[in-house]
């Protein structure tokens, strides 16, 4: 057996201690599969004295996180500190600068600085891997880099945030409203005390930007992701969707579009209506699932736990095994210099169907006003349901589904209605996922 | 860009021509991702003159298949001839003997001779890959070799045959019986004219044996797979299962069991009752899906097209890209010399619940006879339903679900009833998949 792969581990939260537990628990199996032992030599975190339930005495404790990168006895730095910038980024840069490999679970850092880090890794010919940054324990980064490598992908999309999926599928199961189910998620540990990052779709957007770069061979462009969270989705929307044959899911979706000006990348995170028969409709609870549609492979689904200490540790150590085997390739599937810059697509060009929900005053003429705006903007309505909200004096909901058409017409219709005193709340638009 | 990876392609059926189309269609993308072009240099098949809808004039035609392996201008032989032995095996051996890489979609050959070929490949330090042999376009071989590499797996199981899944899910959808839906599958091209290999479970067993070897690090042991097909499943069984909260799927399942004598490998292909909420219950039509349950990753699902020229070609070329990148590792995840011999588990030791269906004569005392046998064998019955088959004079079906217990008790109960004139057909036993 060859020399061990020597690891320095920065960050000892739940994922960090999960990685330690995994490496200790499956030590022999990992060595057999990696072709050599994987050994933690040094660890660091903010607080040394905290009891983490794992024995750290076998590893060197490093007080200065940045000093880890300089250690001669380290081959790979595992960054589990978190945060897109700050100490995590400084450590990542200095690790690669020092010629070490870098493995991270930090989706925010990869989404914001993944290109720079990949460039640095390429210069140093060091491995840089981040399987754990996308969809927890699901090997979807490897799935796209290797499994679908022969394919031109049409779409990459999925359920990328377990908190949102738990809340939405529990709203569906119980009929309860958003606030109540968010609180339930917090009580069960599926949502943070400050849930904004998850429920506003930012976490899913980080993951989507990474998947799009790998799948389409484009330079990662997090800022171009259009993000909308789930806070506006009501129990009545879910009931309405159900009556129409859909469930509501927060879907991150990336497509390469070409409307005559060359390829444009559309990246969006939005609550969507997913047809019952689509595999994503069956994904409930805090599960993640990613779909890649290749021109030869057809639709592939990767599903599993999207978060948690153990699944995330599984992904981190999978990267380490790949590095130990000497099989780590270009982080984004093609060399970073070959990644294409791709302008953001105009979402108005998207051809599709949408669900629209208006909350309106209960008085004559409102429906005529809405349908006139639709007509004037060129939106064709497939079906429409108007109903009073229970116990909600005077407020009426109008839900409709459009025929297929350009999204810009829907946007135009909404802008015609903007400021109308008939609308008592901002309308909600949810695209219908094409099957 | 480096030198091309030069391919010789043997077998020009639908998959072979699919591989040609894929390599031509996505040529530049493949080169970018592989780091070098992948070029077909020579092809062979039984009939040269047949029109296959692809232009073969760019490739050298080789009449003698075995001569392909000896060509100095070939790096990798792609074997798509089929058949566990015969010309396919001879070609595979001679390719590896000549120091060429070997890529194959031939599940029968890998299930029967994969160890020998892996040993030969190890000696020659040549790549040997067979992603396409398991579940068509789904990258589940890579998923197990790399994605779950850090995990001890508890179970590996899945829907591994698209023909059977199409037939069973269509029986479920339409309420029709087996023969009718098999015919429909044949008309739609989802079943062969001679469907025995699929509907008897042999094809699924080949794939299961391969997955078990990779997932558990055991020497592949196809002969130990206990295989039962779907020909005995009736529409009434599916209706009964539905009433109980299950669907019927042909599931290949491999587990490592230890009942005090060290690890034993249980490999089975059987129709099973799958709980509605389990992800495999949502898998309908000719789709395949594989679940790997790791001690850290939790449950991972890989789903997609299990057959077809394009998905299978996608998997073949994914292997070629891996070889071109220089990243192909041990075919079975650990070096072939490190694979463990593992005795077959006694299925009687399995602890679980079962669905039993008896077809009995409509006369007094039959139910007492059956329940007495159950009692004497120590089988505890959770629920039981007796009903007449429509328009089937005098025949009654008794369906029951057992409480959890050792499978040997169920076997014992059936043997007590064997030869009883009360039973008008052989009983059907389907295990209930543990969630």
mmCIF file of C-alpha atoms in Angstrom, chain B residues 29-158:
data_model
loop_
_atom_site.group_PDB
_atom_site.id
_atom_site.type_symbol
_atom_site.label_atom_id
_atom_site.label_comp_id
_atom_site.label_asym_id
_atom_site.label_seq_id
_atom_site.Cartn_x
_atom_site.Cartn_y
_atom_site.Cartn_z
ATOM 1 C CA UNK B 29 -17.556 18.495 -26.743
ATOM 2 C CA UNK B 30 -16.212 15.009 -26.078
ATOM 3 C CA UNK B 31 -12.699 16.106 -27.027
ATOM 4 C CA UNK B 32 -12.938 19.116 -24.698
ATOM 5 C CA UNK B 33 -14.113 17.005 -21.789
ATOM 6 C CA UNK B 34 -11.824 14.068 -22.445
ATOM 7 C CA UNK B 35 -8.811 16.310 -22.982
ATOM 8 C CA UNK B 36 -8.199 14.627 -26.355
ATOM 9 C CA UNK B 37 -10.249 13.480 -29.337
ATOM 10 C CA UNK B 38 -11.912 10.095 -29.285
ATOM 11 C CA UNK B 39 -11.703 8.540 -32.718
ATOM 12 C CA UNK B 40 -13.112 5.370 -34.133
ATOM 13 C CA UNK B 41 -10.504 3.788 -36.376
ATOM 14 C CA UNK B 42 -11.889 0.328 -37.094
ATOM 15 C CA UNK B 43 -15.242 -1.422 -37.010
ATOM 16 C CA UNK B 44 -16.453 -4.947 -37.412
ATOM 17 C CA UNK B 45 -19.723 -6.836 -37.462
ATOM 18 C CA UNK B 46 -21.068 -10.037 -38.929
ATOM 19 C CA UNK B 47 -22.484 -8.504 -42.083
ATOM 20 C CA UNK B 48 -20.575 -5.823 -43.890
ATOM 21 C CA UNK B 49 -23.167 -4.899 -46.475
ATOM 22 C CA UNK B 50 -26.129 -4.208 -44.191
ATOM 23 C CA UNK B 51 -27.386 -0.620 -44.246
ATOM 24 C CA UNK B 52 -27.167 0.706 -40.697
ATOM 25 C CA UNK B 53 -27.953 4.328 -41.418
ATOM 26 C CA UNK B 54 -24.461 5.483 -40.480
ATOM 27 C CA UNK B 55 -21.503 6.216 -42.735
ATOM 28 C CA UNK B 56 -18.861 3.593 -42.067
ATOM 29 C CA UNK B 57 -16.563 4.641 -44.918
ATOM 30 C CA UNK B 58 -14.326 6.647 -42.600
ATOM 31 C CA UNK B 59 -13.404 3.605 -40.567
ATOM 32 C CA UNK B 60 -11.340 0.591 -41.488
ATOM 33 C CA UNK B 61 -13.575 -2.465 -41.907
ATOM 34 C CA UNK B 62 -12.166 -5.561 -40.281
ATOM 35 C CA UNK B 63 -13.563 -8.907 -41.372
ATOM 36 C CA UNK B 64 -11.941 -10.994 -38.706
ATOM 37 C CA UNK B 65 -13.196 -9.688 -35.360
ATOM 38 C CA UNK B 66 -10.292 -11.194 -33.479
ATOM 39 C CA UNK B 67 -7.833 -9.336 -35.691
ATOM 40 C CA UNK B 68 -9.081 -6.029 -34.276
ATOM 41 C CA UNK B 69 -7.338 -6.660 -31.000
ATOM 42 C CA UNK B 70 -3.997 -6.986 -32.711
ATOM 43 C CA UNK B 71 -4.128 -3.696 -34.616
ATOM 44 C CA UNK B 72 -1.314 -1.352 -33.680
ATOM 45 C CA UNK B 73 -3.517 1.690 -34.327
ATOM 46 C CA UNK B 74 -6.074 0.788 -31.632
ATOM 47 C CA UNK B 75 -5.998 1.811 -27.956
ATOM 48 C CA UNK B 76 -9.377 0.544 -26.808
ATOM 49 C CA UNK B 77 -11.677 -2.197 -28.080
ATOM 50 C CA UNK B 78 -15.385 -1.581 -27.571
ATOM 51 C CA UNK B 79 -17.195 -4.928 -27.446
ATOM 52 C CA UNK B 80 -20.888 -4.674 -28.360
ATOM 53 C CA UNK B 81 -21.306 -8.116 -29.851
ATOM 54 C CA UNK B 82 -23.229 -9.599 -26.930
ATOM 55 C CA UNK B 83 -23.479 -13.084 -25.496
ATOM 56 C CA UNK B 84 -21.752 -14.260 -22.354
ATOM 57 C CA UNK B 85 -19.255 -16.424 -24.214
ATOM 58 C CA UNK B 86 -18.412 -17.076 -27.840
ATOM 59 C CA UNK B 87 -16.957 -14.351 -30.045
ATOM 60 C CA UNK B 88 -17.540 -11.586 -27.462
ATOM 61 C CA UNK B 89 -15.485 -13.309 -24.797
ATOM 62 C CA UNK B 90 -12.784 -14.333 -27.233
ATOM 63 C CA UNK B 91 -12.504 -10.733 -28.404
ATOM 64 C CA UNK B 92 -12.488 -9.366 -24.855
ATOM 65 C CA UNK B 93 -9.696 -11.729 -23.848
ATOM 66 C CA UNK B 94 -7.612 -11.056 -26.896
ATOM 67 C CA UNK B 95 -8.046 -7.290 -26.582
ATOM 68 C CA UNK B 96 -6.800 -7.307 -23.001
ATOM 69 C CA UNK B 97 -4.082 -9.826 -23.876
ATOM 70 C CA UNK B 98 -2.857 -7.446 -26.541
ATOM 71 C CA UNK B 99 -2.663 -4.655 -23.971
ATOM 72 C CA UNK B 100 -5.712 -2.784 -25.244
ATOM 73 C CA UNK B 101 -8.333 -1.221 -23.065
ATOM 74 C CA UNK B 102 -11.733 -2.911 -23.069
ATOM 75 C CA UNK B 103 -15.125 -1.261 -22.839
ATOM 76 C CA UNK B 104 -18.264 -3.374 -22.999
ATOM 77 C CA UNK B 105 -22.019 -3.147 -22.580
ATOM 78 C CA UNK B 106 -22.230 -6.920 -22.221
ATOM 79 C CA UNK B 107 -23.802 -7.647 -18.821
ATOM 80 C CA UNK B 108 -23.926 -11.408 -19.404
ATOM 81 C CA UNK B 109 -20.204 -11.544 -20.165
ATOM 82 C CA UNK B 110 -19.286 -9.359 -17.191
ATOM 83 C CA UNK B 111 -21.564 -11.335 -14.852
ATOM 84 C CA UNK B 112 -19.997 -14.623 -15.951
ATOM 85 C CA UNK B 113 -16.418 -13.670 -16.776
ATOM 86 C CA UNK B 114 -15.898 -10.227 -15.258
ATOM 87 C CA UNK B 115 -13.420 -11.459 -12.675
ATOM 88 C CA UNK B 116 -11.226 -13.208 -15.207
ATOM 89 C CA UNK B 117 -11.271 -10.135 -17.435
ATOM 90 C CA UNK B 118 -10.512 -7.818 -14.509
ATOM 91 C CA UNK B 119 -7.578 -10.024 -13.540
ATOM 92 C CA UNK B 120 -6.255 -9.899 -17.081
ATOM 93 C CA UNK B 121 -6.720 -6.123 -17.186
ATOM 94 C CA UNK B 122 -4.859 -5.745 -13.894
ATOM 95 C CA UNK B 123 -1.932 -7.799 -15.151
ATOM 96 C CA UNK B 124 -1.741 -5.751 -18.325
ATOM 97 C CA UNK B 125 -2.519 -2.483 -16.471
ATOM 98 C CA UNK B 126 -5.197 -1.904 -19.075
ATOM 99 C CA UNK B 127 -8.490 -0.168 -18.447
ATOM 100 C CA UNK B 128 -11.602 -2.363 -18.339
ATOM 101 C CA UNK B 129 -14.955 -0.625 -17.978
ATOM 102 C CA UNK B 130 -18.613 -1.628 -18.262
ATOM 103 C CA UNK B 131 -20.832 1.267 -17.188
ATOM 104 C CA UNK B 132 -23.210 0.387 -20.030
ATOM 105 C CA UNK B 133 -23.640 -3.169 -18.745
ATOM 106 C CA UNK B 134 -25.746 -2.011 -15.793
ATOM 107 C CA UNK B 135 -28.902 0.047 -16.129
ATOM 108 C CA UNK B 136 -28.165 1.515 -19.552
ATOM 109 C CA UNK B 137 -27.504 5.235 -19.453
ATOM 110 C CA UNK B 138 -27.576 5.582 -15.661
ATOM 111 C CA UNK B 139 -24.061 6.163 -14.339
ATOM 112 C CA UNK B 140 -24.523 3.790 -11.457
ATOM 113 C CA UNK B 141 -21.288 1.842 -11.831
ATOM 114 C CA UNK B 142 -19.446 5.138 -11.399
ATOM 115 C CA UNK B 143 -21.964 6.102 -8.721
ATOM 116 C CA UNK B 144 -20.956 3.072 -6.656
ATOM 117 C CA UNK B 145 -17.259 3.094 -7.543
ATOM 118 C CA UNK B 146 -16.831 6.765 -6.790
ATOM 119 C CA UNK B 147 -19.932 8.414 -5.371
ATOM 120 C CA UNK B 148 -20.476 6.022 -2.478
ATOM 121 C CA UNK B 149 -16.834 4.975 -2.165
ATOM 122 C CA UNK B 150 -16.582 6.276 1.410
ATOM 123 C CA UNK B 151 -19.528 4.187 2.598
ATOM 124 C CA UNK B 152 -20.180 0.738 3.882
ATOM 125 C CA UNK B 153 -23.331 -0.141 1.986
ATOM 126 C CA UNK B 154 -26.232 -1.776 3.771
ATOM 127 C CA UNK B 155 -28.234 -2.682 0.694
ATOM 128 C CA UNK B 156 -28.008 -2.263 -3.051
ATOM 129 C CA UNK B 157 -31.232 -2.795 -4.903
ATOM 130 C CA UNK B 158 -33.287 -1.556 -7.734
#
